[in-house]
Amino acid sequence: MTKYMYMALPKALPIRIDNRAQVVRIMNQNPEGACTGHAVCAAAEFHYWRRLGKKVDLSQRWAYRKAREIDPWPGENYHGSTTRAAVRAWANFGICEEEFWSYEAYQITEDSPNFDLLKWEGDPKKGAVENALKYPVQSYRRCLTPYDIKHALHEHGIVIVGAMVHSGWNIWGEERIRYSDSVSEWGG
């Protein structure tokens, strides 16, 4: 497995890349901070669909838990993980199929900082570890520039991108996410 910086080859890109029709499914983390697990599963499912020619439903719960095991943010009241930890977890453990550990979002409330998420999640079904080893990532690269991201998208069809999340993301009905100094930052 390789994990280096992405180096785009100097070649012309198409004016437009639209892979939306190839996205296997849209995932919803609800209010739980499991975005990294969902992002990695979306990329993995897209990758395996292109490689194997069949749909595979992978476990967002597995991807999220494994990312949190690598990147637990000790001492902070945070129900989430980093994109880097999620990709590293995919590389180290693979991702099991959804049938071994389905995703049910925890509904976050004011008492959430004291909530034991690991206890609530439970554990995957027997055979999940072996199943996850069937779905590893062969290699991954870190993109540092928009140019590299565009080339990676053109070459591989999908990229995982981290972004800071704020309360403006919850304003529905507009074509873009609004941000102002009055919104509160949540993380991401």
PDB file of C-alpha atoms in Angstrom:
ATOM      1  CA  MET A   1       0.000   0.000   0.000  1.00  0.00           C
ATOM      2  CA  THR A   2       1.277   3.437  -0.844  1.00  0.00           C
ATOM      3  CA  LYS A   3       0.410   6.715   0.799  1.00  0.00           C
ATOM      4  CA  TYR A   4       2.149   9.638  -0.798  1.00  0.00           C
ATOM      5  CA  MET A   5       1.341  13.065  -2.170  1.00  0.00           C
ATOM      6  CA  TYR A   6      -0.659  13.026  -5.395  1.00  0.00           C
ATOM      7  CA  MET A   7       1.291  14.260  -8.400  1.00  0.00           C
ATOM      8  CA  ALA A   8      -0.896  15.170 -11.355  1.00  0.00           C
ATOM      9  CA  LEU A   9       0.468  14.307 -14.758  1.00  0.00           C
ATOM     10  CA  PRO A  10       0.693  17.306 -17.079  1.00  0.00           C
ATOM     11  CA  LYS A  11      -2.166  16.561 -19.441  1.00  0.00           C
ATOM     12  CA  ALA A  12      -5.283  18.330 -20.605  1.00  0.00           C
ATOM     13  CA  LEU A  13      -8.449  17.857 -18.586  1.00  0.00           C
ATOM     14  CA  PRO A  14     -11.975  17.773 -19.962  1.00  0.00           C
ATOM     15  CA  ILE A  15     -13.934  20.961 -19.422  1.00  0.00           C
ATOM     16  CA  ARG A  16     -16.474  19.115 -17.291  1.00  0.00           C
ATOM     17  CA  ILE A  17     -16.407  15.936 -15.207  1.00  0.00           C
ATOM     18  CA  ASP A  18     -19.808  14.726 -14.034  1.00  0.00           C
ATOM     19  CA  ASN A  19     -19.820  11.331 -12.302  1.00  0.00           C
ATOM     20  CA  ARG A  20     -23.112  11.780 -10.451  1.00  0.00           C
ATOM     21  CA  ALA A  21     -24.792   8.996 -12.418  1.00  0.00           C
ATOM     22  CA  GLN A  22     -22.096   6.601 -11.200  1.00  0.00           C
ATOM     23  CA  VAL A  23     -22.568   7.342  -7.488  1.00  0.00           C
ATOM     24  CA  VAL A  24     -23.842   4.141  -5.946  1.00  0.00           C
ATOM     25  CA  ARG A  25     -25.965   5.695  -3.166  1.00  0.00           C
ATOM     26  CA  ILE A  26     -26.408   8.868  -1.161  1.00  0.00           C
ATOM     27  CA  MET A  27     -25.678   8.433   2.558  1.00  0.00           C
ATOM     28  CA  ASN A  28     -27.051  10.421   5.472  1.00  0.00           C
ATOM     29  CA  GLN A  29     -25.210  10.611   8.776  1.00  0.00           C
ATOM     30  CA  ASN A  30     -28.066  12.592  10.342  1.00  0.00           C
ATOM     31  CA  PRO A  31     -26.752  14.710  13.251  1.00  0.00           C
ATOM     32  CA  GLU A  32     -24.029  12.237  14.244  1.00  0.00           C
ATOM     33  CA  GLY A  33     -20.434  13.281  13.483  1.00  0.00           C
ATOM     34  CA  ALA A  34     -19.840  10.261  11.251  1.00  0.00           C
ATOM     35  CA  CYS A  35     -19.133  12.164   8.036  1.00  0.00           C
ATOM     36  CA  THR A  36     -15.692  10.647   7.570  1.00  0.00           C
ATOM     37  CA  GLY A  37     -17.057   7.095   7.727  1.00  0.00           C
ATOM     38  CA  HIS A  38     -19.732   7.997   5.196  1.00  0.00           C
ATOM     39  CA  ALA A  39     -17.233   9.700   2.882  1.00  0.00           C
ATOM     40  CA  VAL A  40     -14.850   6.738   2.919  1.00  0.00           C
ATOM     41  CA  CYS A  41     -17.710   4.287   2.284  1.00  0.00           C
ATOM     42  CA  ALA A  42     -18.981   6.383  -0.620  1.00  0.00           C
ATOM     43  CA  ALA A  43     -15.510   6.404  -2.189  1.00  0.00           C
ATOM     44  CA  ALA A  44     -14.996   2.690  -1.526  1.00  0.00           C
ATOM     45  CA  GLU A  45     -18.394   1.734  -2.949  1.00  0.00           C
ATOM     46  CA  PHE A  46     -17.728   3.836  -6.049  1.00  0.00           C
ATOM     47  CA  HIS A  47     -14.287   2.239  -6.426  1.00  0.00           C
ATOM     48  CA  TYR A  48     -15.555  -1.326  -6.051  1.00  0.00           C
ATOM     49  CA  TRP A  49     -18.518  -0.678  -8.350  1.00  0.00           C
ATOM     50  CA  ARG A  50     -16.102   0.462 -11.088  1.00  0.00           C
ATOM     51  CA  ARG A  51     -13.609  -2.313 -10.375  1.00  0.00           C
ATOM     52  CA  LEU A  52     -15.966  -5.259  -9.824  1.00  0.00           C
ATOM     53  CA  GLY A  53     -18.951  -4.082 -11.851  1.00  0.00           C
ATOM     54  CA  LYS A  54     -21.357  -4.748  -8.984  1.00  0.00           C
ATOM     55  CA  LYS A  55     -22.886  -2.756  -6.164  1.00  0.00           C
ATOM     56  CA  VAL A  56     -21.437  -3.340  -2.696  1.00  0.00           C
ATOM     57  CA  ASP A  57     -23.038  -1.777   0.400  1.00  0.00           C
ATOM     58  CA  LEU A  58     -20.268  -1.114   2.911  1.00  0.00           C
ATOM     59  CA  SER A  59     -20.681  -0.319   6.592  1.00  0.00           C
ATOM     60  CA  GLN A  60     -20.458   3.359   7.499  1.00  0.00           C
ATOM     61  CA  ARG A  61     -20.561   2.322  11.165  1.00  0.00           C
ATOM     62  CA  TRP A  62     -17.446   0.147  10.683  1.00  0.00           C
ATOM     63  CA  ALA A  63     -15.577   2.884   8.805  1.00  0.00           C
ATOM     64  CA  TYR A  64     -16.504   5.499  11.427  1.00  0.00           C
ATOM     65  CA  ARG A  65     -15.618   3.302  14.420  1.00  0.00           C
ATOM     66  CA  LYS A  66     -12.275   2.246  12.965  1.00  0.00           C
ATOM     67  CA  ALA A  67     -11.442   5.886  12.186  1.00  0.00           C
ATOM     68  CA  ARG A  68     -12.256   6.867  15.767  1.00  0.00           C
ATOM     69  CA  GLU A  69     -10.042   4.059  17.089  1.00  0.00           C
ATOM     70  CA  ILE A  70      -7.109   5.540  15.166  1.00  0.00           C
ATOM     71  CA  ASP A  71      -8.052   9.183  15.836  1.00  0.00           C
ATOM     72  CA  PRO A  72     -10.009   9.306  19.125  1.00  0.00           C
ATOM     73  CA  TRP A  73      -9.495  13.021  19.914  1.00  0.00           C
ATOM     74  CA  PRO A  74      -8.720  12.281  23.601  1.00  0.00           C
ATOM     75  CA  GLY A  75      -9.943  14.793  26.137  1.00  0.00           C
ATOM     76  CA  GLU A  76     -12.426  16.460  23.800  1.00  0.00           C
ATOM     77  CA  ASN A  77     -16.214  16.161  23.702  1.00  0.00           C
ATOM     78  CA  TYR A  78     -16.261  15.381  20.017  1.00  0.00           C
ATOM     79  CA  HIS A  79     -18.234  12.698  18.188  1.00  0.00           C
ATOM     80  CA  GLY A  80     -16.203  12.582  15.003  1.00  0.00           C
ATOM     81  CA  SER A  81     -12.902  11.842  13.368  1.00  0.00           C
ATOM     82  CA  THR A  82     -10.592  13.211  10.713  1.00  0.00           C
ATOM     83  CA  THR A  83     -10.611  12.373   7.035  1.00  0.00           C
ATOM     84  CA  ARG A  84      -7.019  11.229   7.303  1.00  0.00           C
ATOM     85  CA  ALA A  85      -7.877   8.779  10.109  1.00  0.00           C
ATOM     86  CA  ALA A  86     -10.810   7.384   8.119  1.00  0.00           C
ATOM     87  CA  VAL A  87      -8.646   6.726   5.062  1.00  0.00           C
ATOM     88  CA  ARG A  88      -5.892   5.223   7.220  1.00  0.00           C
ATOM     89  CA  ALA A  89      -8.480   2.973   8.885  1.00  0.00           C
ATOM     90  CA  TRP A  90      -9.711   1.829   5.464  1.00  0.00           C
ATOM     91  CA  ALA A  91      -6.104   1.044   4.532  1.00  0.00           C
ATOM     92  CA  ASN A  92      -5.382  -0.792   7.807  1.00  0.00           C
ATOM     93  CA  PHE A  93      -8.653  -2.678   8.362  1.00  0.00           C
ATOM     94  CA  GLY A  94     -10.693  -2.604   5.157  1.00  0.00           C
ATOM     95  CA  ILE A  95     -14.452  -1.991   5.418  1.00  0.00           C
ATOM     96  CA  CYS A  96     -16.975  -4.743   6.050  1.00  0.00           C
ATOM     97  CA  GLU A  97     -20.283  -4.987   4.243  1.00  0.00           C
ATOM     98  CA  GLU A  98     -23.325  -3.239   5.712  1.00  0.00           C
ATOM     99  CA  GLU A  99     -24.959  -6.553   6.687  1.00  0.00           C
ATOM    100  CA  PHE A 100     -22.224  -7.079   9.303  1.00  0.00           C
ATOM    101  CA  TRP A 101     -22.779  -3.719  11.010  1.00  0.00           C
ATOM    102  CA  SER A 102     -25.586  -1.477   9.861  1.00  0.00           C
ATOM    103  CA  TYR A 103     -25.592   2.252  10.446  1.00  0.00           C
ATOM    104  CA  GLU A 104     -28.185   3.746  12.739  1.00  0.00           C
ATOM    105  CA  ALA A 105     -27.477   7.375  13.598  1.00  0.00           C
ATOM    106  CA  TYR A 106     -27.291   8.424  17.206  1.00  0.00           C
ATOM    107  CA  GLN A 107     -29.560  11.399  17.811  1.00  0.00           C
ATOM    108  CA  ILE A 108     -27.330  14.036  19.411  1.00  0.00           C
ATOM    109  CA  THR A 109     -28.844  16.050  22.266  1.00  0.00           C
ATOM    110  CA  GLU A 110     -27.609  18.471  24.942  1.00  0.00           C
ATOM    111  CA  ASP A 111     -26.476  15.438  26.968  1.00  0.00           C
ATOM    112  CA  SER A 112     -24.334  14.090  24.117  1.00  0.00           C
ATOM    113  CA  PRO A 113     -20.939  15.191  25.498  1.00  0.00           C
ATOM    114  CA  ASN A 114     -21.431  12.735  28.378  1.00  0.00           C
ATOM    115  CA  PHE A 115     -22.721   9.966  26.116  1.00  0.00           C
ATOM    116  CA  ASP A 116     -20.646   6.820  25.575  1.00  0.00           C
ATOM    117  CA  LEU A 117     -20.877   6.430  21.795  1.00  0.00           C
ATOM    118  CA  LEU A 118     -18.721   3.301  21.682  1.00  0.00           C
ATOM    119  CA  LYS A 119     -21.048   1.545  24.127  1.00  0.00           C
ATOM    120  CA  TRP A 120     -24.155   2.645  22.192  1.00  0.00           C
ATOM    121  CA  GLU A 121     -22.817   1.480  18.814  1.00  0.00           C
ATOM    122  CA  GLY A 122     -22.367  -2.071  19.989  1.00  0.00           C
ATOM    123  CA  ASP A 123     -20.170  -4.398  18.001  1.00  0.00           C
ATOM    124  CA  PRO A 124     -20.268  -5.818  14.480  1.00  0.00           C
ATOM    125  CA  LYS A 125     -21.610  -9.279  13.704  1.00  0.00           C
ATOM    126  CA  LYS A 126     -19.321 -12.290  13.708  1.00  0.00           C
ATOM    127  CA  GLY A 127     -17.256 -12.482  10.512  1.00  0.00           C
ATOM    128  CA  ALA A 128     -17.017  -8.701  10.033  1.00  0.00           C
ATOM    129  CA  VAL A 129     -13.229  -8.614  10.395  1.00  0.00           C
ATOM    130  CA  GLU A 130     -12.751 -11.284   7.736  1.00  0.00           C
ATOM    131  CA  ASN A 131     -15.297  -9.621   5.459  1.00  0.00           C
ATOM    132  CA  ALA A 132     -13.620  -6.217   5.829  1.00  0.00           C
ATOM    133  CA  LEU A 133     -10.345  -7.670   4.572  1.00  0.00           C
ATOM    134  CA  LYS A 134     -12.069  -8.274   1.217  1.00  0.00           C
ATOM    135  CA  TYR A 135     -12.478  -4.497   0.774  1.00  0.00           C
ATOM    136  CA  PRO A 136      -9.145  -2.759   1.394  1.00  0.00           C
ATOM    137  CA  VAL A 137      -7.800   0.332  -0.312  1.00  0.00           C
ATOM    138  CA  GLN A 138      -4.805  -0.497  -2.489  1.00  0.00           C
ATOM    139  CA  SER A 139      -3.237   2.947  -2.303  1.00  0.00           C
ATOM    140  CA  TYR A 140      -4.166   6.505  -1.542  1.00  0.00           C
ATOM    141  CA  ARG A 141      -2.679   9.909  -2.156  1.00  0.00           C
ATOM    142  CA  ARG A 142      -3.033  13.279  -0.505  1.00  0.00           C
ATOM    143  CA  CYS A 143      -3.942  16.133  -2.868  1.00  0.00           C
ATOM    144  CA  LEU A 144      -2.680  19.559  -1.917  1.00  0.00           C
ATOM    145  CA  THR A 145      -3.898  21.745  -4.766  1.00  0.00           C
ATOM    146  CA  PRO A 146      -7.136  22.175  -6.725  1.00  0.00           C
ATOM    147  CA  TYR A 147      -5.153  21.135  -9.816  1.00  0.00           C
ATOM    148  CA  ASP A 148      -4.267  17.803  -8.177  1.00  0.00           C
ATOM    149  CA  ILE A 149      -7.873  17.278  -7.051  1.00  0.00           C
ATOM    150  CA  LYS A 150      -9.171  17.848 -10.598  1.00  0.00           C
ATOM    151  CA  HIS A 151      -6.672  15.390 -12.027  1.00  0.00           C
ATOM    152  CA  ALA A 152      -7.416  12.781  -9.353  1.00  0.00           C
ATOM    153  CA  LEU A 153     -11.138  13.163 -10.038  1.00  0.00           C
ATOM    154  CA  HIS A 154     -10.538  12.745 -13.765  1.00  0.00           C
ATOM    155  CA  GLU A 155      -8.291   9.686 -13.289  1.00  0.00           C
ATOM    156  CA  HIS A 156     -10.126   7.903 -10.485  1.00  0.00           C
ATOM    157  CA  GLY A 157     -13.680   9.241 -10.649  1.00  0.00           C
ATOM    158  CA  ILE A 158     -13.945  10.184  -6.986  1.00  0.00           C
ATOM    159  CA  VAL A 159     -12.007  12.002  -4.261  1.00  0.00           C
ATOM    160  CA  ILE A 160     -12.588  12.422  -0.536  1.00  0.00           C
ATOM    161  CA  VAL A 161     -12.494  16.034   0.607  1.00  0.00           C
ATOM    162  CA  GLY A 162     -12.697  17.412   4.145  1.00  0.00           C
ATOM    163  CA  ALA A 163     -14.385  20.734   4.863  1.00  0.00           C
ATOM    164  CA  MET A 164     -15.178  22.800   7.944  1.00  0.00           C
ATOM    165  CA  VAL A 165     -18.855  22.412   8.858  1.00  0.00           C
ATOM    166  CA  HIS A 166     -20.946  25.198  10.368  1.00  0.00           C
ATOM    167  CA  SER A 167     -24.583  25.913  11.181  1.00  0.00           C
ATOM    168  CA  GLY A 168     -25.154  27.432   7.722  1.00  0.00           C
ATOM    169  CA  TRP A 169     -25.151  23.882   6.313  1.00  0.00           C
ATOM    170  CA  ASN A 170     -28.573  23.356   7.907  1.00  0.00           C
ATOM    171  CA  ILE A 171     -30.289  26.099   5.885  1.00  0.00           C
ATOM    172  CA  TRP A 172     -32.346  24.233   3.300  1.00  0.00           C
ATOM    173  CA  GLY A 173     -33.829  25.415   0.035  1.00  0.00           C
ATOM    174  CA  GLU A 174     -30.871  27.342  -1.371  1.00  0.00           C
ATOM    175  CA  GLU A 175     -28.428  26.281  -4.036  1.00  0.00           C
ATOM    176  CA  ARG A 176     -25.377  27.083  -1.942  1.00  0.00           C
ATOM    177  CA  ILE A 177     -24.228  26.977   1.653  1.00  0.00           C
ATOM    178  CA  ARG A 178     -24.292  30.400   3.256  1.00  0.00           C
ATOM    179  CA  TYR A 179     -21.635  31.492   5.720  1.00  0.00           C
ATOM    180  CA  SER A 180     -21.395  34.633   7.787  1.00  0.00           C
ATOM    181  CA  ASP A 181     -19.667  35.666  10.999  1.00  0.00           C
ATOM    182  CA  SER A 182     -22.880  34.899  12.899  1.00  0.00           C
ATOM    183  CA  VAL A 183     -22.844  31.140  12.221  1.00  0.00           C
ATOM    184  CA  SER A 184     -21.261  28.793  14.706  1.00  0.00           C
ATOM    185  CA  GLU A 185     -18.495  26.433  13.598  1.00  0.00           C
ATOM    186  CA  TRP A 186     -18.971  22.772  14.433  1.00  0.00           C
ATOM    187  CA  GLY A 187     -15.830  21.141  13.084  1.00  0.00           C
ATOM    188  CA  GLY A 188     -15.166  19.006  10.094  1.00  0.00           C
TER     189      GLY A 188
END
